[in-house]
């Protein structure tokens, strides 16, 4: 969908996220012809760069962070012409008059102006206040805020209150980049674009659902943040929760922001509290003989007594009409043996085997691979070939995005490309609403408080393994097993 020329100010423009994600995403959209002439992209940060210096640094970052083929010198030069820089202090007055000047002559209040807060939450309020006091806001202003959106329910409420005192909810875009992933949006297409699955998508036919987000990376480079967050706050409260919502929600009447977000909110509100014995926390440690600071969580963060989890597995239920009785198993961790985000919908056995138990039973199983090797596999039961009588076996009906869709499927657009353009278009469907974030913290807080009260220490697991053995036990106790990495 084409957009009109717009202004986008990135606060924190010299930070890691802006350099690795936000500006490369804008550049790729520019290469795709989606950013019209007349658009102004303004980097703002404390460093005293001139525009020329900033452009040089940006060009180097873009060459590093985007596909070489895109970095044709002319295209890059044309993009850099749209970009300027203002040295600015978010919590003082330095630089603001210059920003006002840069944004002046904007051609009326209709022009979309996006202010991207790619900064720590402590700066949200000072930035919001100054945007107002310097007269930089209008009805066409949108602000984008990054996770972590709070550290717990109380701090998330404070942030919401702060932002609400300056902006309408319709102007606030809270990013969860998982919602921008092609394959995550595809969850809704698979569920609500087919007749095949939805009639079976409930506790009567689904035995259980597993959501796995496994990573091979550690926390090197983000030690301070991660040591305060852990896997529960860093991944579970937001990304896994969003996946759970999309898998479990009722069909919204329309694909519009409030219809979708209302349904997600209902899922979070229906989540049961998690029993302590349904949670496994782990922390990566080196395998015997392995050396390297990044293989050892405690060494990485420089705290030999750290009780922050780099892995979590848990079992929860959604107490509503559709899902009562169906367990949802969630797990995520760092330094695991493979990078794999996958959702497994495990259907129940057929109620009766006409072939007799000796033929074997194979329940259907829908595997949705979010990354990598994006695709969907549905396992179906067939007759084992051969003359040996009726024995059943499992075979996959496999759809790989790369094979089915060609280059577009094998290299899905980065989540930030989609999300930033949605902000410009004014579409909030893939952004979290304030009440949704608060509800997610409302579910998370008691879990964290529980393990803190118990003095729970995470179980060590070997870097490069499938995680702590207790996570397997969590399912084995229910006569089930993890699918995917194990
Ligand atoms: C971020 C987390 O939100 O998501 C990181 O802070 C994590 O710890 C990352 O590594 C995972 O994102 P992706 O897109 O690589 O799956």
Short mmCIF file of C-alpha atoms and ligand atoms in Angstrom, two decimals:
data_model
loop_
_atom_site.label_atom_id
_atom_site.label_comp_id
_atom_site.label_asym_id
_atom_site.label_seq_id
_atom_site.Cartn_x
_atom_site.Cartn_y
_atom_site.Cartn_z
CA UNK A 1 0.00 0.00 0.00
CA UNK A 2 1.67 3.29 -1.08
CA UNK A 3 2.21 5.99 1.51
CA UNK A 4 2.52 9.78 1.32
CA UNK A 5 5.85 11.42 2.19
CA UNK A 6 6.32 11.33 5.97
CA UNK A 7 8.75 12.38 8.69
CA UNK A 8 10.40 9.87 10.97
CA UNK A 9 12.59 10.89 13.86
CA UNK A 10 14.63 8.12 15.45
CA UNK A 11 15.61 8.99 19.02
CA UNK A 12 18.58 6.83 19.97
CA UNK A 13 19.78 6.84 16.36
CA UNK A 14 23.31 5.78 17.24
CA UNK A 15 22.16 2.84 19.38
CA UNK A 16 22.33 -0.82 18.49
CA UNK A 17 18.68 -1.32 17.58
CA UNK A 18 18.53 1.72 15.32
CA UNK A 19 21.72 0.71 13.54
CA UNK A 20 20.96 -2.99 13.18
CA UNK A 21 17.21 -2.95 12.64
CA UNK A 22 15.38 0.35 12.21
CA UNK A 23 17.53 2.13 9.63
CA UNK A 24 18.30 -1.02 7.60
CA UNK A 25 14.55 -1.71 7.50
CA UNK A 26 13.89 1.80 6.18
CA UNK A 27 16.61 1.37 3.63
CA UNK A 28 15.15 -1.91 2.38
CA UNK A 29 11.72 -0.32 2.06
CA UNK A 30 13.36 2.53 0.14
CA UNK A 31 14.95 0.00 -2.22
CA UNK A 32 11.53 -1.59 -2.67
CA UNK A 33 10.20 1.81 -3.80
CA UNK A 34 7.98 2.25 -0.73
CA UNK A 35 9.48 5.40 0.69
CA UNK A 36 8.44 8.37 -1.43
CA UNK A 37 10.53 11.40 -2.31
CA UNK A 38 10.07 14.18 0.19
CA UNK A 39 10.23 11.81 3.16
CA UNK A 40 12.51 13.04 5.92
CA UNK A 41 14.34 10.63 8.20
CA UNK A 42 16.06 12.34 11.10
CA UNK A 43 18.45 10.58 13.42
CA UNK A 44 18.70 12.13 16.88
CA UNK A 45 21.10 11.18 19.63
CA UNK A 46 23.57 12.75 21.99
CA UNK A 47 26.70 12.24 19.86
CA UNK A 48 27.91 15.43 18.21
CA UNK A 49 27.95 14.22 14.61
CA UNK A 50 27.52 16.46 11.62
CA UNK A 51 25.02 15.29 9.02
CA UNK A 52 27.88 14.18 6.76
CA UNK A 53 29.52 12.17 9.56
CA UNK A 54 26.25 10.51 10.47
CA UNK A 55 25.57 9.61 6.84
CA UNK A 56 29.03 8.05 6.56
CA UNK A 57 28.42 5.92 9.62
CA UNK A 58 24.99 4.97 8.40
CA UNK A 59 26.33 3.94 5.00
CA UNK A 60 28.86 1.66 6.70
CA UNK A 61 26.12 0.13 8.88
CA UNK A 62 23.84 -0.43 5.92
CA UNK A 63 26.58 -2.19 4.00
CA UNK A 64 27.09 -4.43 7.00
CA UNK A 65 23.46 -5.08 7.82
CA UNK A 66 21.77 -5.43 4.47
CA UNK A 67 22.23 -7.60 1.48
CA UNK A 68 25.17 -6.39 -0.65
CA UNK A 69 23.07 -6.46 -3.79
CA UNK A 70 20.93 -3.64 -2.39
CA UNK A 71 23.86 -1.42 -1.64
CA UNK A 72 24.29 -0.08 -5.14
CA UNK A 73 26.16 3.22 -4.74
CA UNK A 74 23.48 5.31 -6.45
CA UNK A 75 20.62 3.81 -4.49
CA UNK A 76 22.49 4.20 -1.25
CA UNK A 77 23.33 7.82 -2.07
CA UNK A 78 19.67 8.54 -2.88
CA UNK A 79 18.57 7.05 0.45
CA UNK A 80 21.18 9.00 2.40
CA UNK A 81 19.80 12.22 0.90
CA UNK A 82 16.59 11.60 2.85
CA UNK A 83 18.49 11.22 6.10
CA UNK A 84 19.76 13.98 8.37
CA UNK A 85 20.98 14.08 11.95
CA UNK A 86 20.46 16.32 14.97
CA UNK A 87 22.59 16.07 18.12
CA UNK A 88 19.99 16.15 20.86
CA UNK A 89 19.61 15.38 24.54
CA UNK A 90 16.29 13.71 25.28
CA UNK A 91 16.32 14.80 28.91
CA UNK A 92 17.56 18.38 28.47
CA UNK A 93 16.94 21.24 26.07
CA UNK A 94 20.01 20.76 23.89
CA UNK A 95 19.19 20.17 20.25
CA UNK A 96 15.42 20.62 20.41
CA UNK A 97 15.30 24.00 18.63
CA UNK A 98 17.37 22.42 15.84
CA UNK A 99 14.94 19.51 15.61
CA UNK A 100 12.02 21.96 15.41
CA UNK A 101 13.73 23.74 12.60
CA UNK A 102 14.41 20.51 10.77
CA UNK A 103 10.75 19.55 11.04
CA UNK A 104 9.36 22.92 10.08
CA UNK A 105 7.64 23.55 6.77
CA UNK A 106 6.06 20.18 6.98
CA UNK A 107 3.06 21.03 4.85
CA UNK A 108 0.20 21.05 7.30
CA UNK A 109 -0.97 18.85 10.14
CA UNK A 110 -1.89 16.06 7.75
CA UNK A 111 1.69 14.95 7.24
CA UNK A 112 2.46 11.86 9.27
CA UNK A 113 5.23 12.37 11.79
CA UNK A 114 6.60 9.36 13.55
CA UNK A 115 8.80 9.64 16.63
CA UNK A 116 10.56 6.38 17.28
CA UNK A 117 11.66 6.04 20.93
CA UNK A 118 14.59 3.69 20.42
CA UNK A 119 15.81 4.56 23.91
CA UNK A 120 15.48 3.21 27.45
CA UNK A 121 12.08 3.66 29.15
CA UNK A 122 13.55 6.29 31.50
CA UNK A 123 13.58 8.67 28.55
CA UNK A 124 9.97 8.10 27.44
CA UNK A 125 8.54 10.78 29.70
CA UNK A 126 11.18 13.48 29.04
CA UNK A 127 10.83 12.87 25.30
CA UNK A 128 7.04 12.96 25.36
CA UNK A 129 7.06 16.17 27.39
CA UNK A 130 9.45 17.92 25.07
CA UNK A 131 7.63 16.86 21.95
CA UNK A 132 4.66 18.74 23.37
CA UNK A 133 6.43 21.72 24.86
CA UNK A 134 8.27 22.33 21.58
CA UNK A 135 5.00 22.14 19.67
CA UNK A 136 6.07 19.11 17.68
CA UNK A 137 2.87 17.12 18.03
CA UNK A 138 -0.38 17.08 16.11
CA UNK A 139 -3.16 14.60 15.44
CA UNK A 140 -0.90 13.02 12.82
CA UNK A 141 1.88 12.31 15.35
CA UNK A 142 2.67 8.68 16.14
CA UNK A 143 5.15 7.38 18.66
CA UNK A 144 6.80 3.99 18.58
CA UNK A 145 8.05 2.39 21.77
CA UNK A 146 10.18 -0.68 22.10
CA UNK A 147 10.20 -3.48 24.60
CA UNK A 148 10.87 -3.95 27.42
CA UNK A 149 7.57 -2.24 28.11
CA UNK A 150 8.01 -2.20 31.86
CA UNK A 151 9.65 -4.64 34.21
CA UNK A 152 6.44 -5.73 35.92
CA UNK A 153 2.78 -4.74 36.07
CA UNK A 154 3.35 -1.65 38.20
CA UNK A 155 6.05 -0.21 35.95
CA UNK A 156 4.07 -1.04 32.80
CA UNK A 157 1.08 0.80 34.27
CA UNK A 158 3.27 3.79 35.05
CA UNK A 159 4.58 3.83 31.50
CA UNK A 160 1.09 3.56 30.08
CA UNK A 161 -0.08 6.39 32.30
CA UNK A 162 2.84 8.56 31.30
CA UNK A 163 2.28 7.99 27.60
CA UNK A 164 -1.48 8.42 27.97
CA UNK A 165 -1.00 11.84 29.52
CA UNK A 166 0.65 12.97 26.29
CA UNK A 167 -0.86 10.84 23.52
CA UNK A 168 -4.05 9.00 22.63
CA UNK A 169 -3.85 5.22 22.59
CA UNK A 170 -4.35 5.44 18.81
CA UNK A 171 -1.03 7.30 18.53
CA UNK A 172 1.03 4.80 20.55
CA UNK A 173 2.68 1.88 18.77
CA UNK A 174 4.17 -0.66 21.18
CA UNK A 175 6.41 -2.97 19.21
CA UNK A 176 6.67 -6.71 19.66
CA UNK A 177 8.75 -7.59 16.65
CA UNK A 178 7.42 -11.17 16.62
CA UNK A 179 4.13 -9.77 15.35
CA UNK A 180 5.94 -8.36 12.32
CA UNK A 181 7.33 -11.73 11.28
CA UNK A 182 5.71 -13.07 8.11
CA UNK A 183 5.24 -16.51 9.58
CA UNK A 184 3.64 -15.17 12.73
CA UNK A 185 1.09 -13.23 10.70
CA UNK A 186 0.64 -16.39 8.72
CA UNK A 187 -0.71 -18.08 11.85
CA UNK A 188 -3.84 -16.01 11.41
CA UNK A 189 -4.03 -16.81 7.70
CA UNK A 190 -3.74 -20.54 8.38
CA UNK A 191 -6.32 -20.49 11.13
CA UNK A 192 -8.87 -18.13 9.67
CA UNK A 193 -8.30 -18.53 5.93
CA UNK A 194 -8.95 -22.28 5.86
CA UNK A 195 -12.03 -24.29 6.61
CA UNK A 196 -9.89 -27.30 7.39
CA UNK A 197 -8.44 -26.48 10.77
CA UNK A 198 -10.78 -24.22 12.69
CA UNK A 199 -13.56 -26.78 13.34
CA UNK A 200 -10.95 -29.01 15.02
CA UNK A 201 -9.18 -26.20 16.84
CA UNK A 202 -10.43 -26.84 20.37
CA UNK A 203 -10.06 -29.11 23.37
CA UNK A 204 -12.32 -31.76 21.87
CA UNK A 205 -9.81 -32.53 19.10
CA UNK A 206 -6.54 -31.00 20.21
CA UNK A 207 -4.59 -32.97 22.80
CA UNK A 208 -2.10 -30.22 23.57
CA UNK A 209 -0.10 -27.41 22.00
CA UNK A 210 3.64 -26.78 22.25
CA UNK A 211 5.33 -23.47 21.55
CA UNK A 212 9.12 -23.54 21.32
CA UNK A 213 11.40 -20.57 20.68
CA UNK A 214 14.93 -21.94 20.87
CA UNK A 215 18.00 -19.81 20.25
CA UNK A 216 21.67 -20.65 19.85
CA UNK A 217 22.88 -17.18 20.83
CA UNK A 218 23.86 -16.29 24.39
CA UNK A 219 23.58 -12.96 26.17
CA UNK A 220 27.04 -11.56 25.52
CA UNK A 221 26.78 -7.84 24.81
CA UNK A 222 23.52 -7.40 26.74
CA UNK A 223 24.63 -8.72 30.12
CA UNK A 224 23.20 -5.99 32.35
CA UNK A 225 19.81 -5.93 30.72
CA UNK A 226 19.49 -9.70 30.56
CA UNK A 227 20.60 -10.31 34.11
CA UNK A 228 17.69 -8.11 35.25
CA UNK A 229 15.23 -9.62 32.77
CA UNK A 230 15.81 -13.35 32.28
CA UNK A 231 13.90 -15.52 29.82
CA UNK A 232 10.56 -14.85 31.47
CA UNK A 233 10.65 -11.11 31.00
CA UNK A 234 12.76 -11.06 27.84
CA UNK A 235 10.84 -13.62 25.77
CA UNK A 236 7.90 -15.23 27.54
CA UNK A 237 5.89 -12.22 28.73
CA UNK A 238 5.93 -10.80 25.21
CA UNK A 239 6.91 -12.97 22.24
CA UNK A 240 5.69 -16.35 23.49
CA UNK A 241 2.57 -14.75 24.90
CA UNK A 242 1.79 -13.20 21.53
CA UNK A 243 2.24 -16.56 19.79
CA UNK A 244 0.00 -18.18 22.37
CA UNK A 245 -2.66 -15.52 21.77
CA UNK A 246 -2.61 -15.95 18.01
CA UNK A 247 -2.84 -19.72 18.30
CA UNK A 248 -5.59 -19.71 20.89
CA UNK A 249 -7.77 -16.66 20.22
CA UNK A 250 -11.31 -16.71 18.89
CA UNK A 251 -11.75 -15.52 15.30
CA UNK A 252 -11.94 -11.73 15.36
CA UNK A 253 -14.86 -10.38 13.34
CA UNK A 254 -12.41 -8.42 11.17
CA UNK A 255 -8.71 -8.05 10.73
CA UNK A 256 -8.73 -4.67 12.40
CA UNK A 257 -6.70 -3.44 15.35
CA UNK A 258 -9.27 -3.50 18.08
CA UNK A 259 -11.05 -6.64 16.91
CA UNK A 260 -7.74 -8.58 16.92
CA UNK A 261 -6.45 -7.08 20.13
CA UNK A 262 -9.73 -7.62 21.97
CA UNK A 263 -9.51 -11.33 21.18
CA UNK A 264 -5.86 -11.59 22.22
CA UNK A 265 -6.65 -9.84 25.48
CA UNK A 266 -9.39 -12.36 26.25
CA UNK A 267 -6.87 -15.20 25.91
CA UNK A 268 -4.42 -13.59 28.32
CA UNK A 269 -7.19 -12.90 30.81
CA UNK A 270 -8.30 -16.54 30.63
CA UNK A 271 -4.82 -17.92 31.35
CA UNK A 272 -4.57 -19.93 34.56
CA UNK A 273 -1.89 -19.06 37.07
CA UNK A 274 1.05 -21.43 36.63
CA UNK A 275 1.68 -23.97 39.37
CA UNK A 276 5.28 -23.89 40.69
CA UNK A 277 5.80 -27.53 39.70
CA UNK A 278 4.79 -26.67 36.14
CA UNK A 279 7.77 -24.36 35.64
CA UNK A 280 11.34 -25.33 34.83
CA UNK A 281 14.03 -22.66 34.86
CA UNK A 282 17.48 -23.25 33.47
CA UNK A 283 20.77 -21.44 33.08
CA UNK A 284 23.39 -22.35 30.52
CA UNK A 285 26.75 -23.66 31.65
CA UNK A 286 29.66 -25.06 29.66
CA UNK A 287 29.71 -28.71 28.62
CA UNK A 288 32.61 -30.61 30.24
CA UNK A 289 35.84 -29.48 28.66
CA UNK A 290 34.25 -26.61 26.73
CA UNK A 291 35.74 -23.18 27.25
CA UNK A 292 34.53 -19.74 26.31
CA UNK A 293 32.91 -16.98 28.32
CA UNK A 294 29.80 -17.01 26.15
CA UNK A 295 29.14 -20.67 26.96
CA UNK A 296 28.85 -19.92 30.64
CA UNK A 297 25.96 -17.70 31.67
CA UNK A 298 27.36 -16.76 35.05
CA UNK A 299 30.72 -15.87 33.60
CA UNK A 300 29.10 -13.87 30.82
CA UNK A 301 27.18 -11.70 33.23
CA UNK A 302 30.03 -11.62 35.77
CA UNK A 303 27.89 -12.95 38.62
CA UNK A 304 28.80 -16.38 39.97
CA UNK A 305 25.66 -16.42 42.11
CA UNK A 306 23.24 -15.30 39.42
CA UNK A 307 19.81 -16.87 39.66
CA UNK A 308 18.51 -15.39 36.39
CA UNK A 309 17.08 -17.96 34.01
CA UNK A 310 18.28 -18.19 30.42
CA UNK A 311 15.73 -20.96 29.80
CA UNK A 312 12.15 -21.48 30.81
CA UNK A 313 9.62 -24.19 30.16
CA UNK A 314 6.13 -24.12 31.58
CA UNK A 315 2.71 -25.64 31.33
CA UNK A 316 -0.41 -23.54 31.44
CA UNK A 317 -4.11 -23.77 30.66
CA UNK A 318 -6.60 -21.39 29.15
CA UNK A 319 -9.79 -21.57 31.14
CA UNK A 320 -12.40 -20.85 28.52
CA UNK A 321 -15.00 -22.75 26.54
CA UNK A 322 -12.68 -23.63 23.68
CA UNK A 323 -9.58 -24.71 25.57
CA UNK A 324 -10.56 -25.97 29.03
CA UNK A 325 -8.48 -29.08 29.72
CA UNK A 326 -5.94 -28.61 26.90
CA UNK A 327 -2.40 -28.02 28.16
CA UNK A 328 -0.22 -25.42 26.50
CA UNK A 329 3.51 -26.06 26.92
CA UNK A 330 5.81 -23.11 26.32
CA UNK A 331 9.59 -23.12 26.28
CA UNK A 332 12.32 -20.76 25.27
CA UNK A 333 16.02 -20.60 25.94
CA UNK A 334 19.40 -19.35 24.88
CA UNK A 335 22.50 -21.29 23.91
CA UNK A 336 20.46 -24.30 22.89
CA UNK A 337 21.46 -26.83 20.26
CA UNK A 338 19.47 -25.25 17.43
CA UNK A 339 17.70 -22.06 16.46
CA UNK A 340 14.13 -23.08 16.02
CA UNK A 341 10.81 -21.37 16.60
CA UNK A 342 8.02 -23.81 16.09
CA UNK A 343 4.45 -24.41 17.18
CA UNK A 344 3.19 -27.97 17.39
CA UNK A 345 -0.52 -28.58 17.48
CA UNK A 346 -0.94 -32.17 18.61
CA UNK A 347 -4.33 -33.63 17.77
CA UNK A 348 -5.99 -36.43 19.71
CA UNK A 349 -5.99 -40.06 18.62
CA UNK A 350 -8.87 -41.24 16.47
CA UNK A 351 -11.54 -42.41 18.93
CA UNK A 352 -11.43 -46.02 17.79
CA UNK A 353 -9.07 -48.03 15.62
CA UNK A 354 -10.95 -50.25 13.17
CA UNK A 355 -7.62 -51.97 12.38
CA UNK A 356 -6.99 -53.10 15.93
CA UNK A 357 -4.35 -51.77 18.30
CA UNK A 358 -1.62 -53.88 16.66
CA UNK A 359 -1.87 -51.71 13.51
CA UNK A 360 -0.51 -48.81 15.55
CA UNK A 361 -1.97 -45.37 16.10
CA UNK A 362 -0.65 -42.07 14.91
CA UNK A 363 -2.36 -38.89 15.98
CA UNK A 364 -2.34 -36.02 13.50
CA UNK A 365 0.11 -33.30 14.18
CA UNK A 366 0.40 -29.83 12.68
CA UNK A 367 3.83 -28.33 12.88
CA UNK A 368 4.17 -24.63 12.09
CA UNK A 369 7.81 -23.65 11.58
CA UNK A 370 8.16 -19.92 12.26
CA UNK A 371 11.91 -19.78 11.74
CA UNK A 372 14.12 -21.02 10.18
CA UNK A 373 12.96 -23.30 7.31
CA UNK A 374 9.64 -21.50 7.46
CA UNK A 375 6.77 -23.76 6.57
CA UNK A 376 4.00 -26.05 7.70
CA UNK A 377 3.91 -29.80 8.02
CA UNK A 378 0.76 -31.79 8.62
CA UNK A 379 1.34 -35.38 9.56
CA UNK A 380 -1.27 -37.81 8.29
CA UNK A 381 -1.70 -41.51 8.82
CA UNK A 382 -1.49 -43.94 5.92
CA UNK A 383 -1.06 -47.66 5.42
CA UNK A 384 2.50 -48.90 5.68
CA UNK A 385 3.24 -50.15 2.15
CA UNK A 386 3.75 -53.87 1.62
CA UNK A 387 1.88 -57.10 1.80
CA UNK A 388 2.26 -57.53 5.54
CA UNK A 389 -1.30 -56.64 6.50
CA UNK A 390 -2.71 -53.40 7.77
CA UNK A 391 -0.15 -51.43 9.68
CA UNK A 392 -0.32 -47.68 9.96
CA UNK A 393 2.39 -45.09 9.60
CA UNK A 394 2.87 -41.35 9.74
CA UNK A 395 3.77 -39.31 6.65
CA UNK A 396 4.30 -35.56 6.34
CA UNK A 397 2.37 -33.26 4.03
CA UNK A 398 5.01 -30.65 3.85
CA UNK A 399 4.87 -27.03 2.72
CA UNK A 400 8.05 -25.04 2.75
CA UNK A 401 7.78 -21.31 2.16
CA UNK A 402 11.04 -21.31 0.22
CA UNK A 403 9.84 -24.00 -2.18
CA UNK A 404 6.27 -22.85 -2.50
CA UNK A 405 6.92 -19.14 -2.76
CA UNK A 406 10.41 -18.85 -4.24
CA UNK A 407 12.76 -16.06 -3.14
CA UNK A 408 10.02 -14.18 -1.28
CA UNK A 409 9.38 -17.23 0.83
CA UNK A 410 13.00 -18.03 1.52
CA UNK A 411 13.86 -14.49 2.55
CA UNK A 412 10.85 -13.07 4.33
CA UNK A 413 10.99 -9.30 4.86
CA UNK A 414 12.37 -8.31 8.21
CA UNK A 415 9.71 -7.77 10.86
CA UNK A 416 10.76 -4.14 11.26
CA UNK A 417 10.06 -3.35 7.61
CA UNK A 418 6.46 -4.37 7.98
CA UNK A 419 5.99 -2.78 11.37
CA UNK A 420 7.53 0.61 10.53
CA UNK A 421 5.44 0.91 7.38
CA UNK A 422 2.34 -0.04 9.39
CA UNK A 423 3.08 2.85 11.73
CA UNK A 424 3.27 5.20 8.75
CA UNK A 425 -0.01 3.79 7.42
CA UNK A 426 -1.60 4.15 10.84
CA UNK A 427 -2.39 0.47 11.23
CA UNK A 428 -2.11 -0.73 14.83
CA UNK A 429 -3.22 -4.33 14.28
CA UNK A 430 0.27 -5.74 14.81
CA UNK A 431 1.08 -3.59 17.84
CA UNK A 432 0.26 -4.26 21.45
CA UNK A 433 -2.41 -2.25 23.16
CA UNK A 434 -1.75 -0.93 26.67
CA UNK A 435 -4.27 -3.24 28.34
CA UNK A 436 -2.80 -6.26 26.59
CA UNK A 437 0.69 -5.53 27.91
CA UNK A 438 -0.67 -5.00 31.39
CA UNK A 439 -2.63 -8.25 31.30
CA UNK A 440 0.51 -10.11 30.21
CA UNK A 441 2.43 -8.68 33.17
CA UNK A 442 -0.51 -9.51 35.41
CA UNK A 443 -0.03 -13.18 34.50
CA UNK A 444 3.78 -13.05 34.66
CA UNK A 445 4.26 -11.19 37.95
CA UNK A 446 2.93 -13.92 40.31
CA UNK A 447 5.05 -16.54 38.54
CA UNK A 448 8.21 -14.50 39.13
CA UNK A 449 7.14 -13.58 42.66
CA UNK A 450 6.59 -17.29 43.35
CA UNK A 451 10.09 -18.37 42.41
CA UNK A 452 11.61 -15.39 44.17
CA UNK A 453 9.74 -16.29 47.38
CA UNK A 454 10.89 -19.90 47.10
CA UNK A 455 14.50 -18.84 46.46
CA UNK A 456 14.40 -20.97 43.32
CA UNK A 457 17.74 -21.41 41.56
CA UNK A 458 17.71 -22.26 37.84
CA UNK A 459 18.98 -25.71 36.81
CA UNK A 460 22.24 -25.65 34.86
CA UNK A 461 22.09 -27.04 31.34
CA UNK A 462 24.93 -27.56 28.94
CA UNK A 463 25.40 -24.92 26.25
CA UNK A 464 24.49 -26.53 22.98
CA UNK A 465 22.06 -29.00 24.56
CA UNK A 466 18.26 -29.14 24.42
CA UNK A 467 17.92 -27.50 27.83
CA UNK A 468 17.50 -28.91 31.35
CA UNK A 469 16.33 -32.51 31.68
CA UNK A 470 13.54 -31.37 34.00
CA UNK A 471 11.84 -29.76 31.01
CA UNK A 472 11.49 -33.21 29.47
CA UNK A 473 10.06 -34.50 32.72
CA UNK A 474 7.43 -31.76 32.66
CA UNK A 475 5.94 -33.45 29.59
CA UNK A 476 6.86 -37.02 30.42
CA UNK A 477 4.79 -36.77 33.60
CA UNK A 478 1.84 -36.20 31.25
CA UNK A 479 2.92 -39.07 28.92
CA UNK A 480 4.00 -36.55 26.29
CA UNK A 481 7.24 -35.38 24.76
CA UNK A 482 8.64 -32.21 23.24
CA UNK A 483 8.67 -32.03 19.46
CA UNK A 484 11.44 -30.24 17.66
CA UNK A 485 14.70 -29.79 19.45
CA UNK A 486 15.33 -32.40 22.16
C1 LIG B 1 14.40 -10.07 21.53
C2 LIG B 1 15.03 -10.56 22.78
O1 LIG B 1 13.20 -9.41 21.81
O2 LIG B 1 14.14 -11.17 20.67
C3 LIG B 1 16.31 -11.31 22.49
O3 LIG B 1 15.33 -9.45 23.62
C4 LIG B 1 16.05 -12.41 21.49
O4 LIG B 1 16.87 -11.86 23.67
C5 LIG B 1 15.31 -11.87 20.27
O5 LIG B 1 17.29 -12.96 21.10
C6 LIG B 1 14.88 -12.99 19.35
O6 LIG B 1 14.39 -12.45 18.18
P1 LIG B 1 14.48 -13.24 16.80
O7 LIG B 1 13.79 -12.35 15.84
O8 LIG B 1 15.94 -13.42 16.52
O9 LIG B 1 13.79 -14.55 17.03
#
